């Protein structure tokens, strides 16, 4: 579904991605784990075309993403829920959701999708008239995911969805991600919470300083000595 | 009391036009974080457009809004697409130089064509008034322009609050990158925002042309005024610019009535400084973190 080959990217003179290869197949949850600054978020930014890759191939269902502007990538069904949630602070919950289905072709499903996300996150239904900026971190994260789902994603890119949440909410979010995946949405998850994300992943990649250093099944990597030592403190 | 009411009413009426100018500038700043130093010059182009339509086609200045609004929208959209979209990621001083340069080109081009002579549009109602009772009289052209302003502002609010495109403009202003991730074409939103801002400035130019001298350098006064209104209301806030415009209008007309018209700018700028001292982000502004 998504195929990244030899992706290279630099911020000015600073090279941050080195020959990254990554693949996501339909129906999977794929996780990219790694420390801060390993290049995980930058990889997602390249996929969403918020930045322009230096070189390498980025294809989604055979379409070359590297030649498309960011809004066209969303139209193809590659939708990112960004790190830090990035809710529109001065718009209500409902308006934020409406923006999620801004892309033509998703507007007709707006009502159905609103029902779907309210079903997933009943909290949002109670808060639908509240301004996004006044909500708690956990509520904003739910809204960010819900807003992403409004765009009928085929592939949902999640950037650090558990960051800054209480342990209880973290577990909740990972359960919800698994649930969304079971409903047919393919997921590429970027996380610093290595244990939780490997636990739900079908396959995973480990990134260190801009390179993919390990890849394998989620459980397989959980048992890997290097992963245990570097990320799980065992 | 009559003097007070008189200047309050005149202030509100002229404040409506100021609001239009301020909303245009704040919309552009909100969406692009670009300070448009050509704003007054765009207004000036709107005045000359009205002058041309009036002199050569006999179209009434108020009716000509129907023509100048779309024309100025296209003009602004063109400026954005061809020039300003290229400097969106540039340092602030380059953006400032670009918009100042565009303004200079506009005023000098107009001067080349029309010379720097003052032009006036004299309509049958230019100086007509009607009595409101109690010694208060209202100028017809000011009242009509206020009504048009109110209608345009109402439609603009509806557009920004209720339509998908309007919401996308607000979303772009609140978080440009997140807006991109929603599939919003932010370059297109910038073009619409600059087009709208220019159309509003041009319309304001058309509306004041029956009561104001028209000359190529008239823009600088309005650029300054637009800044005061926008900063007073809070940069990027449409509600703030509306409030700021009316507030400046009232302050000007009150100080002209009670002190002297020569001192009105002093009073306006004092008020401006006072507000900034007490609330640096402006009346409706949020402090940015």
Short mmCIF file of C-alpha atoms in Angstrom, two decimals:
data_model
loop_
_atom_site.label_atom_id
_atom_site.label_comp_id
_atom_site.label_asym_id
_atom_site.label_seq_id
_atom_site.Cartn_x
_atom_site.Cartn_y
_atom_site.Cartn_z
CA UNK A 1 0.00 0.00 0.00
CA UNK A 2 2.64 2.51 1.12
CA UNK A 3 6.18 1.98 -0.07
CA UNK A 4 9.16 4.10 0.83
CA UNK A 5 12.49 3.37 -0.83
CA UNK A 6 15.83 4.99 -0.11
CA UNK A 7 14.27 8.13 1.30
CA UNK A 8 16.78 10.87 2.08
CA UNK A 9 15.94 14.18 3.64
CA UNK A 10 17.79 17.14 5.17
CA UNK A 11 16.77 20.28 6.99
CA UNK A 12 19.14 22.67 5.25
CA UNK A 13 22.63 21.27 5.79
CA UNK A 14 21.54 18.85 8.46
CA UNK A 15 20.83 15.44 7.06
CA UNK A 16 18.13 13.68 9.08
CA UNK A 17 17.02 10.69 7.00
CA UNK A 18 19.44 8.23 5.39
CA UNK A 19 18.13 5.73 2.84
CA UNK A 20 14.98 4.90 4.79
CA UNK A 21 13.09 1.87 3.46
CA UNK A 22 9.63 1.22 4.84
CA UNK A 23 6.53 -0.59 3.73
CA UNK A 24 2.95 -0.71 4.98
CA UNK A 25 0.58 -3.35 3.64
CA UNK A 26 -3.16 -3.01 3.59
CA UNK A 27 -4.83 -3.84 6.90
CA UNK A 28 -1.66 -3.69 8.99
CA UNK A 29 -0.63 -1.74 12.03
CA UNK A 30 2.98 -0.81 11.41
CA UNK A 31 4.94 0.90 14.13
CA UNK A 32 8.08 2.99 13.88
CA UNK A 33 9.83 3.28 17.22
CA UNK A 34 12.97 5.10 18.19
CA UNK A 35 14.35 7.77 20.43
CA UNK A 36 13.68 11.45 20.13
CA UNK A 37 15.30 12.82 16.99
CA UNK A 38 15.61 9.44 15.27
CA UNK A 39 13.71 10.74 12.25
CA UNK A 40 10.32 9.16 12.88
CA UNK A 41 8.25 12.31 12.66
CA UNK A 42 10.31 13.58 9.75
CA UNK A 43 9.47 10.39 7.86
CA UNK A 44 5.76 11.09 8.38
CA UNK A 45 6.23 14.71 7.30
CA UNK A 46 7.77 13.46 4.07
CA UNK A 47 4.85 11.11 3.46
CA UNK A 48 2.31 13.90 4.03
CA UNK A 49 4.47 16.14 1.86
CA UNK A 50 4.77 18.86 4.44
CA UNK A 51 8.40 18.76 3.35
CA UNK A 52 10.03 17.74 0.11
CA UNK A 53 12.26 14.65 0.09
CA UNK A 54 15.82 15.10 -1.21
CA UNK A 55 15.69 11.78 -3.00
CA UNK A 56 14.04 8.40 -2.91
CA UNK A 57 10.68 6.95 -3.84
CA UNK A 58 7.41 7.50 -1.99
CA UNK A 59 4.46 5.65 -3.44
CA UNK A 60 0.94 4.98 -2.23
CA UNK A 61 -1.13 2.46 -4.20
CA UNK A 62 1.24 3.02 -7.10
CA UNK A 63 0.89 6.84 -7.00
CA UNK A 64 4.06 8.86 -6.65
CA UNK A 65 3.55 11.00 -3.54
CA UNK A 66 6.80 12.92 -3.95
CA UNK A 67 5.30 14.85 -6.84
CA UNK A 68 2.06 15.80 -5.10
CA UNK A 69 1.21 18.80 -2.92
CA UNK A 70 0.08 18.00 0.62
CA UNK A 71 -3.64 18.42 -0.03
CA UNK A 72 -3.53 15.88 -2.86
CA UNK A 73 -1.96 13.32 -0.53
CA UNK A 74 -4.93 13.71 1.81
CA UNK A 75 -7.31 13.30 -1.12
CA UNK A 76 -5.69 9.93 -1.84
CA UNK A 77 -6.62 8.82 1.68
CA UNK A 78 -3.28 9.24 3.45
CA UNK A 79 -4.23 11.21 6.54
CA UNK A 80 -1.90 12.30 9.31
CA UNK A 81 -2.77 12.99 12.94
CA UNK A 82 0.18 15.20 13.83
CA UNK A 83 2.34 15.23 16.91
CA UNK A 84 1.12 17.65 19.54
CA UNK A 85 -2.46 17.17 18.29
CA UNK A 86 -2.57 20.54 16.49
CA UNK A 87 -6.25 21.14 17.14
CA UNK A 88 -7.59 24.40 15.71
CA UNK A 89 -7.78 26.20 19.05
CA UNK A 90 -10.41 28.76 18.20
CA UNK A 91 -12.80 26.40 16.51
CA UNK A 92 -15.35 24.25 18.26
CA UNK A 93 -15.08 20.47 18.42
CA UNK A 94 -17.71 20.25 15.69
CA UNK A 95 -15.88 22.75 13.47
CA UNK A 96 -12.64 20.84 13.95
CA UNK A 97 -14.40 17.67 12.84
CA UNK A 98 -15.85 19.50 9.84
CA UNK A 99 -12.33 20.52 8.83
CA UNK A 100 -11.39 16.85 9.00
CA UNK A 101 -13.83 16.21 6.18
CA UNK A 102 -12.86 19.27 4.18
CA UNK A 103 -11.60 17.23 1.23
CA UNK A 104 -14.13 16.87 -1.54
CA UNK A 105 -15.61 13.42 -1.66
CA UNK A 106 -15.54 13.07 2.12
CA UNK A 107 -18.12 15.81 2.73
CA UNK A 108 -20.97 13.59 1.67
CA UNK A 109 -20.02 11.12 4.42
CA UNK A 110 -19.77 13.86 7.02
CA UNK A 111 -22.84 12.96 9.05
CA UNK A 112 -22.09 9.26 9.03
CA UNK A 113 -18.48 9.89 10.06
CA UNK A 114 -19.51 12.25 12.85
CA UNK A 115 -21.72 9.49 14.23
CA UNK A 116 -18.85 7.04 13.92
CA UNK A 117 -16.34 9.19 15.81
CA UNK A 118 -18.90 10.15 18.47
CA UNK A 119 -19.43 6.45 18.92
CA UNK A 120 -15.68 5.94 19.34
CA UNK A 121 -15.27 8.98 21.59
CA UNK A 122 -18.55 9.72 23.41
CA UNK A 123 -16.71 12.49 25.26
CA UNK A 124 -16.52 14.54 22.06
CA UNK A 125 -20.27 14.42 21.62
CA UNK A 126 -20.74 16.00 25.05
CA UNK A 127 -18.19 18.66 24.19
CA UNK A 128 -19.14 19.36 20.60
CA UNK A 129 -19.67 23.11 21.14
CA UNK A 130 -16.52 23.62 23.20
CA UNK A 131 -13.53 25.45 21.70
CA UNK A 132 -10.70 23.06 20.84
CA UNK A 133 -8.09 25.13 22.65
CA UNK A 134 -9.91 24.87 25.98
CA UNK A 135 -9.93 21.08 26.15
CA UNK A 136 -7.61 18.85 28.14
CA UNK A 137 -4.68 17.08 26.49
CA UNK A 138 -6.46 13.73 26.43
CA UNK A 139 -9.62 15.20 24.93
CA UNK A 140 -7.56 17.03 22.32
CA UNK A 141 -5.86 13.78 21.37
CA UNK A 142 -9.24 12.11 20.92
CA UNK A 143 -10.38 15.05 18.83
CA UNK A 144 -7.21 14.89 16.73
CA UNK A 145 -7.75 11.21 15.97
CA UNK A 146 -11.46 11.77 15.34
CA UNK A 147 -10.66 14.65 13.01
CA UNK A 148 -8.30 12.40 11.08
CA UNK A 149 -10.97 9.72 10.77
CA UNK A 150 -13.40 12.25 9.30
CA UNK A 151 -11.29 12.24 6.13
CA UNK A 152 -12.12 8.59 5.28
CA UNK A 153 -8.49 7.53 5.66
CA UNK A 154 -7.19 4.45 3.91
CA UNK A 155 -3.91 4.90 5.72
CA UNK A 156 -3.86 6.74 9.01
CA UNK A 157 -0.50 8.17 10.10
CA UNK A 158 -0.37 8.68 13.86
CA UNK A 159 2.48 10.73 15.27
CA UNK A 160 3.07 10.16 19.00
CA UNK A 161 -0.58 9.81 19.97
CA UNK A 162 0.29 8.83 23.55
CA UNK A 163 2.64 11.73 24.24
CA UNK A 164 1.77 13.61 27.42
CA UNK A 165 -1.19 11.44 28.37
CA UNK A 166 -1.81 9.74 31.71
CA UNK A 167 -1.01 6.00 31.83
CA UNK A 168 -4.70 5.12 31.88
CA UNK A 169 -5.39 7.25 28.81
CA UNK A 170 -2.35 5.80 27.05
CA UNK A 171 -3.80 2.32 27.33
CA UNK A 172 -7.15 3.67 26.19
CA UNK A 173 -5.62 5.29 23.10
CA UNK A 174 -3.80 2.09 22.08
CA UNK A 175 -7.04 0.11 22.46
CA UNK A 176 -8.80 2.62 20.26
CA UNK A 177 -6.06 2.41 17.62
CA UNK A 178 -6.43 -1.37 17.55
CA UNK A 179 -10.20 -0.91 17.25
CA UNK A 180 -9.90 1.52 14.35
CA UNK A 181 -7.57 -0.92 12.60
CA UNK A 182 -10.11 -3.74 13.01
CA UNK A 183 -12.63 -1.53 11.26
CA UNK A 184 -10.42 -1.59 8.18
CA UNK A 185 -8.11 1.41 8.52
CA UNK A 186 -4.44 0.69 7.89
CA UNK A 187 -2.22 2.34 10.47
CA UNK A 188 1.32 3.67 10.50
CA UNK A 189 2.13 4.56 14.07
CA UNK A 190 5.13 6.52 15.26
CA UNK A 191 5.79 6.19 18.97
CA UNK A 192 8.23 6.65 21.79
CA UNK A 193 6.15 4.34 23.92
CA UNK A 194 7.97 1.31 22.59
CA UNK A 195 6.36 -1.39 24.69
CA UNK A 196 2.73 -0.46 24.04
CA UNK A 197 3.19 0.21 20.36
CA UNK A 198 5.14 -2.98 19.64
CA UNK A 199 2.47 -4.91 21.51
CA UNK A 200 -0.27 -3.85 19.07
CA UNK A 201 1.86 -3.78 15.90
CA UNK A 202 1.81 -6.43 13.20
CA UNK A 203 5.20 -5.26 12.04
CA UNK A 204 7.64 -2.67 13.27
CA UNK A 205 10.71 -0.67 12.37
CA UNK A 206 13.34 0.65 14.74
CA UNK A 207 14.95 3.93 13.76
CA UNK A 208 18.17 5.36 15.13
CA UNK A 209 19.76 8.64 14.03
CA UNK A 210 17.88 8.79 10.74
CA UNK A 211 18.31 5.17 9.71
CA UNK A 212 16.17 2.06 9.92
CA UNK A 213 18.29 -0.31 12.01
CA UNK A 214 15.91 -3.16 12.71
CA UNK A 215 12.67 -4.50 11.33
CA UNK A 216 10.44 -7.41 12.14
CA UNK A 217 7.14 -8.49 13.69
CA UNK A 218 5.90 -6.57 16.73
CA UNK A 219 6.31 -9.47 19.15
CA UNK A 220 9.59 -10.46 17.55
CA UNK A 221 11.04 -7.03 18.25
CA UNK A 222 9.70 -7.05 21.79
CA UNK A 223 11.86 -10.15 22.36
CA UNK A 224 14.86 -8.67 20.58
CA UNK A 225 17.90 -8.17 22.81
CA UNK A 226 18.86 -4.81 21.28
CA UNK A 227 15.33 -3.45 21.65
CA UNK A 228 15.11 -4.71 25.21
CA UNK A 229 18.37 -3.04 26.14
CA UNK A 230 17.94 0.22 24.26
CA UNK A 231 14.26 0.96 24.82
CA UNK A 232 12.74 -1.26 27.45
CA UNK A 233 15.48 -0.99 30.07
CA UNK A 234 15.81 -4.74 30.48
CA UNK B 1 -26.17 66.58 24.09
CA UNK B 2 -26.84 67.27 20.45
CA UNK B 3 -23.12 67.64 19.80
CA UNK B 4 -22.45 64.39 21.60
CA UNK B 5 -25.11 62.45 19.68
CA UNK B 6 -24.07 64.07 16.44
CA UNK B 7 -20.45 63.08 16.80
CA UNK B 8 -21.31 59.62 18.11
CA UNK B 9 -23.46 58.92 15.05
CA UNK B 10 -20.93 60.33 12.58
CA UNK B 11 -18.21 58.37 14.35
CA UNK B 12 -20.08 55.09 14.06
CA UNK B 13 -20.88 55.74 10.41
CA UNK B 14 -17.28 56.46 9.42
CA UNK B 15 -16.11 53.71 11.78
CA UNK B 16 -17.95 51.18 9.65
CA UNK B 17 -15.72 52.01 6.70
CA UNK B 18 -12.63 51.91 8.93
CA UNK B 19 -13.72 48.47 10.11
CA UNK B 20 -13.83 47.29 6.51
CA UNK B 21 -10.25 48.47 5.97
CA UNK B 22 -9.09 46.87 9.22
CA UNK B 23 -10.83 43.55 8.56
CA UNK B 24 -9.07 43.31 5.21
CA UNK B 25 -5.65 43.83 6.76
CA UNK B 26 -6.28 41.50 9.69
CA UNK B 27 -7.57 38.74 7.41
CA UNK B 28 -4.39 38.90 5.34
CA UNK B 29 -2.20 38.96 8.43
CA UNK B 30 -4.15 36.15 10.09
CA UNK B 31 -3.84 33.74 7.19
CA UNK B 32 -0.35 34.56 5.95
CA UNK B 33 1.41 36.34 8.83
CA UNK B 34 2.33 38.91 6.20
CA UNK B 35 1.88 42.56 7.07
CA UNK B 36 0.46 44.20 4.00
CA UNK B 37 2.06 47.62 3.70
CA UNK B 38 0.30 48.11 0.38
CA UNK B 39 -3.12 48.02 2.01
CA UNK B 40 -3.77 51.76 1.73
CA UNK B 41 -2.53 51.77 -1.84
CA UNK B 42 -4.95 49.00 -2.71
CA UNK B 43 -7.67 51.18 -1.20
CA UNK B 44 -6.40 54.03 -3.39
CA UNK B 45 -6.67 51.82 -6.49
CA UNK B 46 -10.27 51.15 -5.43
CA UNK B 47 -10.88 54.90 -5.25
CA UNK B 48 -9.53 55.46 -8.75
CA UNK B 49 -11.52 52.53 -10.07
CA UNK B 50 -14.63 54.21 -8.68
CA UNK B 51 -13.51 57.51 -10.18
CA UNK B 52 -13.06 55.93 -13.63
CA UNK B 53 -16.40 54.16 -13.49
CA UNK B 54 -18.08 57.39 -12.38
CA UNK B 55 -16.39 59.74 -14.82
CA UNK B 56 -16.34 57.61 -17.95
CA UNK B 57 -19.33 55.32 -17.50
CA UNK B 58 -21.48 57.45 -15.21
CA UNK B 59 -21.83 54.70 -12.65
CA UNK B 60 -22.78 55.86 -9.16
CA UNK B 61 -19.96 55.27 -6.61
CA UNK B 62 -22.16 53.16 -4.38
CA UNK B 63 -23.45 51.06 -7.25
CA UNK B 64 -19.90 50.66 -8.55
CA UNK B 65 -19.12 48.54 -5.48
CA UNK B 66 -20.78 45.70 -7.37
CA UNK B 67 -18.06 46.01 -10.02
CA UNK B 68 -15.10 47.06 -7.89
CA UNK B 69 -15.51 44.32 -5.27
CA UNK B 70 -14.98 41.44 -7.75
CA UNK B 71 -12.33 43.37 -9.73
CA UNK B 72 -10.35 44.16 -6.58
CA UNK B 73 -10.72 40.54 -5.48
CA UNK B 74 -9.13 39.40 -8.70
CA UNK B 75 -6.43 42.08 -8.40
CA UNK B 76 -5.59 40.97 -4.85
CA UNK B 77 -5.63 37.30 -5.79
CA UNK B 78 -3.25 38.08 -8.63
CA UNK B 79 -0.85 39.94 -6.31
CA UNK B 80 -0.88 36.98 -3.93
CA UNK B 81 -0.39 34.33 -6.59
CA UNK B 82 2.33 36.12 -8.52
CA UNK B 83 4.26 37.92 -5.77
CA UNK B 84 3.36 37.23 -2.17
CA UNK B 85 3.04 33.42 -2.26
CA UNK B 86 6.75 33.42 -3.14
CA UNK B 87 7.85 35.14 0.05
CA UNK B 88 5.60 33.35 2.56
CA UNK B 89 8.58 31.50 4.04
CA UNK B 90 10.97 34.42 3.71
CA UNK B 91 12.16 36.59 6.60
CA UNK B 92 9.78 39.33 7.69
CA UNK B 93 11.83 42.23 6.35
CA UNK B 94 11.71 40.79 2.84
CA UNK B 95 7.94 40.48 3.02
CA UNK B 96 7.71 44.06 4.26
CA UNK B 97 9.96 45.30 1.43
CA UNK B 98 7.86 43.45 -1.11
CA UNK B 99 4.53 44.89 0.02
CA UNK B 100 6.00 48.40 0.37
CA UNK B 101 7.40 48.04 -3.13
CA UNK B 102 4.07 46.88 -4.53
CA UNK B 103 2.42 49.88 -2.89
CA UNK B 104 4.97 52.27 -4.40
CA UNK B 105 4.44 50.78 -7.83
CA UNK B 106 0.69 51.21 -7.48
CA UNK B 107 0.81 54.83 -6.32
CA UNK B 108 3.40 55.81 -8.92
CA UNK B 109 1.59 54.07 -11.75
CA UNK B 110 -1.58 55.90 -10.81
CA UNK B 111 0.35 59.16 -10.62
CA UNK B 112 1.77 58.53 -14.09
CA UNK B 113 -1.70 58.02 -15.53
CA UNK B 114 -3.77 60.55 -13.59
CA UNK B 115 -1.06 63.01 -12.40
CA UNK B 116 -1.03 63.93 -8.74
CA UNK B 117 -3.96 66.36 -9.05
CA UNK B 118 -6.74 65.94 -6.54
CA UNK B 119 -9.87 64.45 -8.04
CA UNK B 120 -13.32 64.64 -6.55
CA UNK B 121 -16.49 62.78 -7.31
CA UNK B 122 -19.44 65.12 -7.01
CA UNK B 123 -22.76 63.34 -6.76
CA UNK B 124 -26.15 64.90 -6.23
CA UNK B 125 -26.08 63.67 -2.65
CA UNK B 126 -22.41 64.35 -1.84
CA UNK B 127 -23.25 66.97 0.78
CA UNK B 128 -26.90 66.19 1.43
CA UNK B 129 -28.05 65.45 4.95
CA UNK B 130 -31.28 64.71 6.72
CA UNK B 131 -32.49 65.79 10.14
CA UNK B 132 -32.81 63.18 12.81
CA UNK B 133 -34.42 65.60 15.24
CA UNK B 134 -32.91 67.23 18.29
CA UNK B 135 -30.52 69.16 16.11
CA UNK B 136 -28.77 65.98 14.89
CA UNK B 137 -28.25 65.62 11.17
CA UNK B 138 -26.97 62.62 9.30
CA UNK B 139 -25.04 62.74 6.06
CA UNK B 140 -26.65 60.64 3.34
CA UNK B 141 -23.45 59.37 1.71
CA UNK B 142 -22.08 58.35 5.12
CA UNK B 143 -25.29 56.56 6.01
CA UNK B 144 -25.47 54.69 2.71
CA UNK B 145 -21.83 53.68 2.93
CA UNK B 146 -22.41 52.48 6.49
CA UNK B 147 -25.35 50.33 5.38
CA UNK B 148 -23.30 48.81 2.56
CA UNK B 149 -20.42 48.22 4.98
CA UNK B 150 -22.70 46.49 7.46
CA UNK B 151 -24.14 44.25 4.77
CA UNK B 152 -20.67 43.28 3.50
CA UNK B 153 -19.41 42.63 7.03
CA UNK B 154 -22.44 40.47 7.82
CA UNK B 155 -21.95 38.40 4.67
CA UNK B 156 -18.23 38.09 5.46
CA UNK B 157 -18.93 36.81 8.97
CA UNK B 158 -21.38 34.30 7.59
CA UNK B 159 -18.82 33.19 5.01
CA UNK B 160 -16.04 32.75 7.60
CA UNK B 161 -18.22 31.00 10.18
CA UNK B 162 -20.52 28.81 8.14
CA UNK B 163 -19.02 27.80 4.81
CA UNK B 164 -16.36 25.14 4.28
CA UNK B 165 -14.07 27.58 2.49
CA UNK B 166 -14.51 30.21 5.20
CA UNK B 167 -13.74 27.69 7.92
CA UNK B 168 -10.73 26.51 5.95
CA UNK B 169 -9.45 30.10 5.87
CA UNK B 170 -9.82 30.32 9.64
CA UNK B 171 -8.19 26.92 10.08
CA UNK B 172 -5.25 28.04 7.93
CA UNK B 173 -4.90 31.15 10.11
CA UNK B 174 -4.95 29.11 13.32
CA UNK B 175 -2.52 26.39 12.27
CA UNK B 176 -1.19 26.39 8.74
CA UNK B 177 0.50 22.99 8.92
CA UNK B 178 -2.48 21.27 10.52
CA UNK B 179 -4.66 22.82 7.82
CA UNK B 180 -2.43 21.21 5.18
CA UNK B 181 -2.95 17.88 6.90
CA UNK B 182 -6.73 18.35 6.53
CA UNK B 183 -6.22 18.50 2.78
CA UNK B 184 -6.67 22.26 2.67
CA UNK B 185 -4.82 23.88 -0.19
CA UNK B 186 -3.24 26.64 1.89
CA UNK B 187 -1.84 28.49 -1.12
CA UNK B 188 -5.35 28.73 -2.50
CA UNK B 189 -6.62 29.95 0.87
CA UNK B 190 -3.91 32.61 0.83
CA UNK B 191 -5.06 33.76 -2.59
CA UNK B 192 -8.67 33.94 -1.41
CA UNK B 193 -7.65 35.78 1.77
CA UNK B 194 -5.56 38.35 -0.07
CA UNK B 195 -8.28 38.71 -2.68
CA UNK B 196 -10.88 39.29 0.02
CA UNK B 197 -8.63 41.71 1.90
CA UNK B 198 -8.05 43.70 -1.28
CA UNK B 199 -11.73 43.64 -2.20
CA UNK B 200 -12.61 44.99 1.25
CA UNK B 201 -9.98 47.74 1.01
CA UNK B 202 -11.07 48.59 -2.53
CA UNK B 203 -14.70 48.71 -1.47
CA UNK B 204 -13.82 51.00 1.41
CA UNK B 205 -12.08 53.20 -1.17
CA UNK B 206 -15.20 53.23 -3.31
CA UNK B 207 -17.42 54.05 -0.35
CA UNK B 208 -15.40 57.04 0.82
CA UNK B 209 -14.79 58.43 -2.66
CA UNK B 210 -17.91 60.66 -2.66
CA UNK B 211 -16.68 62.37 0.51
CA UNK B 212 -12.90 62.25 0.17
CA UNK B 213 -10.21 63.72 -2.06
CA UNK B 214 -8.75 61.19 -4.48
CA UNK B 215 -5.01 61.41 -5.13
CA UNK B 216 -2.21 58.87 -5.67
CA UNK B 217 -0.63 59.26 -2.22
CA UNK B 218 -3.87 58.98 -0.28
CA UNK B 219 -3.01 55.38 0.55
CA UNK B 220 -0.37 56.02 3.19
CA UNK B 221 -2.88 57.66 5.53
CA UNK B 222 -5.07 54.61 5.30
CA UNK B 223 -2.24 52.11 5.67
CA UNK B 224 -1.40 53.78 8.97
CA UNK B 225 -5.05 53.87 9.99
CA UNK B 226 -5.48 50.23 9.08
CA UNK B 227 -2.51 49.31 11.31
CA UNK B 228 -3.87 51.23 14.25
CA UNK B 229 -7.27 49.55 13.85
CA UNK B 230 -5.82 46.08 13.45
CA UNK B 231 -3.32 46.29 16.28
CA UNK B 232 -5.89 47.91 18.53
CA UNK B 233 -8.36 45.12 17.86
CA UNK B 234 -5.74 42.37 18.06
CA UNK B 235 -3.74 41.20 15.06
CA UNK B 236 -5.61 38.56 13.12
CA UNK B 237 -8.94 39.03 14.88
CA UNK B 238 -11.81 39.93 12.56
CA UNK B 239 -14.08 40.81 15.48
CA UNK B 240 -11.28 42.94 16.91
CA UNK B 241 -10.83 44.83 13.65
CA UNK B 242 -14.58 45.50 13.47
CA UNK B 243 -14.54 46.86 17.01
CA UNK B 244 -11.30 48.75 16.46
CA UNK B 245 -12.65 50.43 13.32
CA UNK B 246 -15.79 51.69 15.02
CA UNK B 247 -13.82 52.75 18.10
CA UNK B 248 -11.36 54.78 16.01
CA UNK B 249 -14.24 56.35 14.07
CA UNK B 250 -15.98 57.46 17.27
CA UNK B 251 -12.75 58.70 18.84
CA UNK B 252 -11.91 60.77 15.78
CA UNK B 253 -15.28 62.40 15.53
CA UNK B 254 -15.55 63.00 19.29
CA UNK B 255 -12.15 64.63 19.48
CA UNK B 256 -12.89 66.71 16.39
CA UNK B 257 -16.07 67.94 18.03
CA UNK B 258 -14.79 68.55 21.56
CA UNK B 259 -11.14 69.49 21.00
CA UNK B 260 -10.36 70.35 17.39
CA UNK B 261 -10.09 68.38 14.21
CA UNK B 262 -6.37 69.14 14.13
CA UNK B 263 -5.94 67.18 17.36
CA UNK B 264 -7.95 64.12 16.47
CA UNK B 265 -4.93 62.07 15.44
CA UNK B 266 -3.23 62.90 18.73
CA UNK B 267 -6.23 61.59 20.61
CA UNK B 268 -6.46 58.47 18.42
CA UNK B 269 -2.80 57.62 18.89
CA UNK B 270 -2.94 58.32 22.62
CA UNK B 271 -5.86 55.93 22.94
CA UNK B 272 -3.92 53.44 20.84
CA UNK B 273 -0.86 53.66 23.10
CA UNK B 274 -3.02 53.39 26.19
CA UNK B 275 -4.68 50.20 24.97
CA UNK B 276 -1.31 48.74 24.05
CA UNK B 277 0.03 49.57 27.50
CA UNK B 278 -2.87 47.88 29.23
CA UNK B 279 -3.43 45.03 26.80
CA UNK B 280 -0.43 44.59 24.49
CA UNK B 281 -2.13 41.92 22.36
CA UNK B 282 -5.00 44.29 21.49
CA UNK B 283 -8.64 44.28 22.52
CA UNK B 284 -9.54 40.84 21.16
CA UNK B 285 -6.01 39.54 20.73
CA UNK B 286 -4.60 36.44 22.30
CA UNK B 287 -1.03 36.52 23.48
CA UNK B 288 0.94 34.24 21.23
CA UNK B 289 3.12 31.64 22.82
#
